JSON list of C-alpha atoms in Angstrom, two decimals:
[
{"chain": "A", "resi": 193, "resn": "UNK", "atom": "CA", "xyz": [109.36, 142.02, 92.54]},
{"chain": "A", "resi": 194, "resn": "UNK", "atom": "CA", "xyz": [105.86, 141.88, 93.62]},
{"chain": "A", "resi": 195, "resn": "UNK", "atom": "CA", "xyz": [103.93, 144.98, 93.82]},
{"chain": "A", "resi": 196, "resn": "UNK", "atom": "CA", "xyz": [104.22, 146.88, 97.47]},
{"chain": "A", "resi": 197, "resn": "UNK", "atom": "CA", "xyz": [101.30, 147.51, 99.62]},
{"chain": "A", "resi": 198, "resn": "UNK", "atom": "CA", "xyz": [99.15, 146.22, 102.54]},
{"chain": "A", "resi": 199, "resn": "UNK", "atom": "CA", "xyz": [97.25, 142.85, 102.07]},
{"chain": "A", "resi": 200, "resn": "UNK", "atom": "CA", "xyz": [96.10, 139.66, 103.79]},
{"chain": "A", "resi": 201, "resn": "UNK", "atom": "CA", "xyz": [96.93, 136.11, 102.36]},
{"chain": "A", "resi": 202, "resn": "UNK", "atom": "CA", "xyz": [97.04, 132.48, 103.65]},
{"chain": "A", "resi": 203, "resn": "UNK", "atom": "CA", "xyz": [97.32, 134.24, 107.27]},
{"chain": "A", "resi": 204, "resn": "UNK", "atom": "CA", "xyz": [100.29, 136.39, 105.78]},
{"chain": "A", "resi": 205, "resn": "UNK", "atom": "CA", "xyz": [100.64, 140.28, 106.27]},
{"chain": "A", "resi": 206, "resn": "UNK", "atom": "CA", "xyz": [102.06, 141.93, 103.49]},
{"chain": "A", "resi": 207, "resn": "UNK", "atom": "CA", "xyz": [103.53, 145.55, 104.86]},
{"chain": "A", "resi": 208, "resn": "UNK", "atom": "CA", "xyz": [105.39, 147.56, 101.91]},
{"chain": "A", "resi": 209, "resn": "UNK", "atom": "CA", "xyz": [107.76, 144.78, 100.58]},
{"chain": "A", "resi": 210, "resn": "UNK", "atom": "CA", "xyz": [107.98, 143.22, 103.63]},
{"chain": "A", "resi": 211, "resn": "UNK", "atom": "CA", "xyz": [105.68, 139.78, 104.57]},
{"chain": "A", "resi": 212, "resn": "UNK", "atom": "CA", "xyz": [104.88, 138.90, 107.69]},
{"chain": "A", "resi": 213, "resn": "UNK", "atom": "CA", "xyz": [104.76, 135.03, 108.11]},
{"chain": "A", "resi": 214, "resn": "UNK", "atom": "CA", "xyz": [103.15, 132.91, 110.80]},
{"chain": "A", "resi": 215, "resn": "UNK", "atom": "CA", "xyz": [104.83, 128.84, 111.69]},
{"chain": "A", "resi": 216, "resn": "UNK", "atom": "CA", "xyz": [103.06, 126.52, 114.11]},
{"chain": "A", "resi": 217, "resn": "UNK", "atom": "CA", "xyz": [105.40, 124.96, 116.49]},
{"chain": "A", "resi": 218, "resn": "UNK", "atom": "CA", "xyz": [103.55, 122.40, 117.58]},
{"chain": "A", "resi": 219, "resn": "UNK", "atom": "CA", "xyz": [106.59, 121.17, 120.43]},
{"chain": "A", "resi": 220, "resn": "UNK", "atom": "CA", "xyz": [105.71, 124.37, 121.65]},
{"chain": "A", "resi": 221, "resn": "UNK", "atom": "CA", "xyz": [102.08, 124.68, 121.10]},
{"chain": "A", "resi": 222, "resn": "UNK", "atom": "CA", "xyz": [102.70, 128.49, 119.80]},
{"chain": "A", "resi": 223, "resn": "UNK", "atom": "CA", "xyz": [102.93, 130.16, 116.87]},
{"chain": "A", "resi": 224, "resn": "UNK", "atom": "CA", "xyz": [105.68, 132.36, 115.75]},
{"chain": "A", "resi": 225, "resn": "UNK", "atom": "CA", "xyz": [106.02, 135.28, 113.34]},
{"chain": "A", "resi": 226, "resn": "UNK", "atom": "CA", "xyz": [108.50, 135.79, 110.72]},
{"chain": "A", "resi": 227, "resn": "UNK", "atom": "CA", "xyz": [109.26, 138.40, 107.67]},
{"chain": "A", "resi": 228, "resn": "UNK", "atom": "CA", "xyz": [109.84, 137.69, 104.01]},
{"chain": "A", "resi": 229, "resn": "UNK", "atom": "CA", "xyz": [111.26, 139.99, 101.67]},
{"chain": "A", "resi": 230, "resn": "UNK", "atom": "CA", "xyz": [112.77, 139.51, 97.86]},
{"chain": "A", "resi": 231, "resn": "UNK", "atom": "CA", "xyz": [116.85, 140.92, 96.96]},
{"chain": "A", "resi": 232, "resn": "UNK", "atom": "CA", "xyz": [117.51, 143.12, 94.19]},
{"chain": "A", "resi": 233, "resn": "UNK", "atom": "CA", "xyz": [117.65, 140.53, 92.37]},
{"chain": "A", "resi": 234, "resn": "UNK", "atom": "CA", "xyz": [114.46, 138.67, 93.09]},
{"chain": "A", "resi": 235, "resn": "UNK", "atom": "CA", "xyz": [115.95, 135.97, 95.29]},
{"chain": "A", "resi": 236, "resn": "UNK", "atom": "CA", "xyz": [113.63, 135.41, 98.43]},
{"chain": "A", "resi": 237, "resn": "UNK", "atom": "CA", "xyz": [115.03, 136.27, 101.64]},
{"chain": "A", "resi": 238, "resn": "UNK", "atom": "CA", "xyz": [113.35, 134.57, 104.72]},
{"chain": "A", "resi": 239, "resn": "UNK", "atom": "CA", "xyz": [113.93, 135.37, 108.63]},
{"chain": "A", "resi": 240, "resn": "UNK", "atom": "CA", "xyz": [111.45, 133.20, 110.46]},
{"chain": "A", "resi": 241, "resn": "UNK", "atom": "CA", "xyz": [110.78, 132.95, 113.79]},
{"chain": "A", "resi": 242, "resn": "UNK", "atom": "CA", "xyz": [111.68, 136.42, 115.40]},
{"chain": "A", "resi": 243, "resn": "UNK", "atom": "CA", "xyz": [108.69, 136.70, 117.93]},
{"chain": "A", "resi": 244, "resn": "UNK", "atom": "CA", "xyz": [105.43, 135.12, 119.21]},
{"chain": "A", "resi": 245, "resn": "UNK", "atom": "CA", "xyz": [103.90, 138.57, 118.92]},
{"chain": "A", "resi": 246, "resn": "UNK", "atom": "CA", "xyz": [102.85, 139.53, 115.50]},
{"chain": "A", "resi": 247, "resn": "UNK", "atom": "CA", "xyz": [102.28, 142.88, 116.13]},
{"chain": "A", "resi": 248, "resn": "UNK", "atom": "CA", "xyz": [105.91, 143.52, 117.20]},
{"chain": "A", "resi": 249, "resn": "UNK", "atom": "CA", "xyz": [107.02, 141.98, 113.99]},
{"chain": "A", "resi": 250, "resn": "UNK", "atom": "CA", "xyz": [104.32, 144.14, 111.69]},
{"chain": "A", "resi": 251, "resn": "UNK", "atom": "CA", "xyz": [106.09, 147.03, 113.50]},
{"chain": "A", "resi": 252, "resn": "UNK", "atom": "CA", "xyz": [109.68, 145.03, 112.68]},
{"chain": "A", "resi": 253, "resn": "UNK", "atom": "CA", "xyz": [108.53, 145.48, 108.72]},
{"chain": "A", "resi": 254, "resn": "UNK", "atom": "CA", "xyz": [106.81, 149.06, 109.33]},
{"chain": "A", "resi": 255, "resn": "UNK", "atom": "CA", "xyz": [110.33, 150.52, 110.62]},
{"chain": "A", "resi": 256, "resn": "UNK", "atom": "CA", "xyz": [112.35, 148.32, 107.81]},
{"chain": "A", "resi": 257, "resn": "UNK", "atom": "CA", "xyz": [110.08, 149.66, 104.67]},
{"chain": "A", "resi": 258, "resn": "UNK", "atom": "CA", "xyz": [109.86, 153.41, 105.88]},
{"chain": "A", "resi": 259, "resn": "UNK", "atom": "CA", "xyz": [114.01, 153.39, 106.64]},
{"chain": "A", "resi": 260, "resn": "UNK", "atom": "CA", "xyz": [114.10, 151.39, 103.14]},
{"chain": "A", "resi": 261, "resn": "UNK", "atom": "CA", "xyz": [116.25, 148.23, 105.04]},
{"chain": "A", "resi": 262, "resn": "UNK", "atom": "CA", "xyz": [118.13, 146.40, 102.36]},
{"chain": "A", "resi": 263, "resn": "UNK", "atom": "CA", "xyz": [117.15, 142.68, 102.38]},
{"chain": "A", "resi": 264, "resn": "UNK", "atom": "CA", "xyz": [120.74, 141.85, 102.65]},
{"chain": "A", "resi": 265, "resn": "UNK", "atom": "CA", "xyz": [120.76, 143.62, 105.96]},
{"chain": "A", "resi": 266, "resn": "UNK", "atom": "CA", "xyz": [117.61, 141.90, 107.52]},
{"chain": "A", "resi": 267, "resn": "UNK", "atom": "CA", "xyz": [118.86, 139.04, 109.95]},
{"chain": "A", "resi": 268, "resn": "UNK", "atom": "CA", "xyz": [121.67, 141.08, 111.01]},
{"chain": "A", "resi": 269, "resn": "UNK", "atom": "CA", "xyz": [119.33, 143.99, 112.52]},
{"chain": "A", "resi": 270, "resn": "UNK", "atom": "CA", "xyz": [116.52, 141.83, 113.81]},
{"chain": "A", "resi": 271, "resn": "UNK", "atom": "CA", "xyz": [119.40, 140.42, 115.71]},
{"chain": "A", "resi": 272, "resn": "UNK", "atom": "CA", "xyz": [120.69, 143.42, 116.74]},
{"chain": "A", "resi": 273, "resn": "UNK", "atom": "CA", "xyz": [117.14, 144.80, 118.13]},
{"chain": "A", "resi": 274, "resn": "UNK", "atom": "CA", "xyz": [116.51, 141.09, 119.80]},
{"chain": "A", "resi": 275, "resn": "UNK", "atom": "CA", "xyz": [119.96, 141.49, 121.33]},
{"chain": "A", "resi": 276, "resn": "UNK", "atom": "CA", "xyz": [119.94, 144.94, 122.65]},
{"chain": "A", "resi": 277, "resn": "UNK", "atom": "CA", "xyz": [117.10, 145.59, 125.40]},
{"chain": "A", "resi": 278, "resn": "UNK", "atom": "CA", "xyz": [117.46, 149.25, 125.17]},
{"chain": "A", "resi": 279, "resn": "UNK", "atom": "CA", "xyz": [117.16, 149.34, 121.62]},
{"chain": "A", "resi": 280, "resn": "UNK", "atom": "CA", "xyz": [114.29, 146.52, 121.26]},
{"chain": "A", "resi": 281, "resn": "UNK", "atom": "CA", "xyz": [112.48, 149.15, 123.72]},
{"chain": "A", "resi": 282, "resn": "UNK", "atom": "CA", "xyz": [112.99, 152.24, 121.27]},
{"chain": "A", "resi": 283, "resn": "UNK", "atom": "CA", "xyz": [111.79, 150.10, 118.48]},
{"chain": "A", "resi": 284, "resn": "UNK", "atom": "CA", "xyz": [108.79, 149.22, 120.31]},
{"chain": "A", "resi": 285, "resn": "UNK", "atom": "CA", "xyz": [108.04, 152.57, 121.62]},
{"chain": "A", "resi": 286, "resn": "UNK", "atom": "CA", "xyz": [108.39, 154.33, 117.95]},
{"chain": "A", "resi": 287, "resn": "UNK", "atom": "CA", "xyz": [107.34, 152.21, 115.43]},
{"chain": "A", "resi": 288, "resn": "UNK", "atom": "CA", "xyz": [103.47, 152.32, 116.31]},
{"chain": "A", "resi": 289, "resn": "UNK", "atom": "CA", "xyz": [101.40, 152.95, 113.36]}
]
């Protein structure tokens, strides 16, 4: 797995083991933001398109690498937090960095 930290590639955030990726959806005219991430056993894990707003999905990957989120477990959460209002509020409110 690639080494953890903070960086800034192609327009891609890296946060802990968690990238944040950008797609152009040009029917749209908007970009969206996404998160990469790599299994246990190196196979690349991909959710894209959970949000126009980038900083919402930096604070997605903030909250997954400090609770140490499985990969496996990824779409199933984001989900989760997309689907429940209350808790897509909490996350917002408590994940600032």
């Amino acid at each position: 797995m690639e080494t953890c930290g903070r960086s800034l590639e192609e327009n891609h955030v890296r946060i802990g083991c968690y990238e944040v990726t950008q797609t152009w959806v040009p029917e749209l005219s908007c970009r969206t933001f996404g998160l990469r991430t790599t299994d246990l056993d190196g196979t690349p894990v991909e959710l894209n398109d959970i949000s126009t707003d980038r900083i919402f999905v930096e604070e997605l990957a903030h909250l997954f690498e400090r609770e140490m989120l499985e990969p496996v477990h990824l779409r199933d959460v984001v989900e989760d937090i997309l689907a429940d209002q209350e808790l897509f509020q909490e996350v917002r409110e408590n994940t600032g960095q």
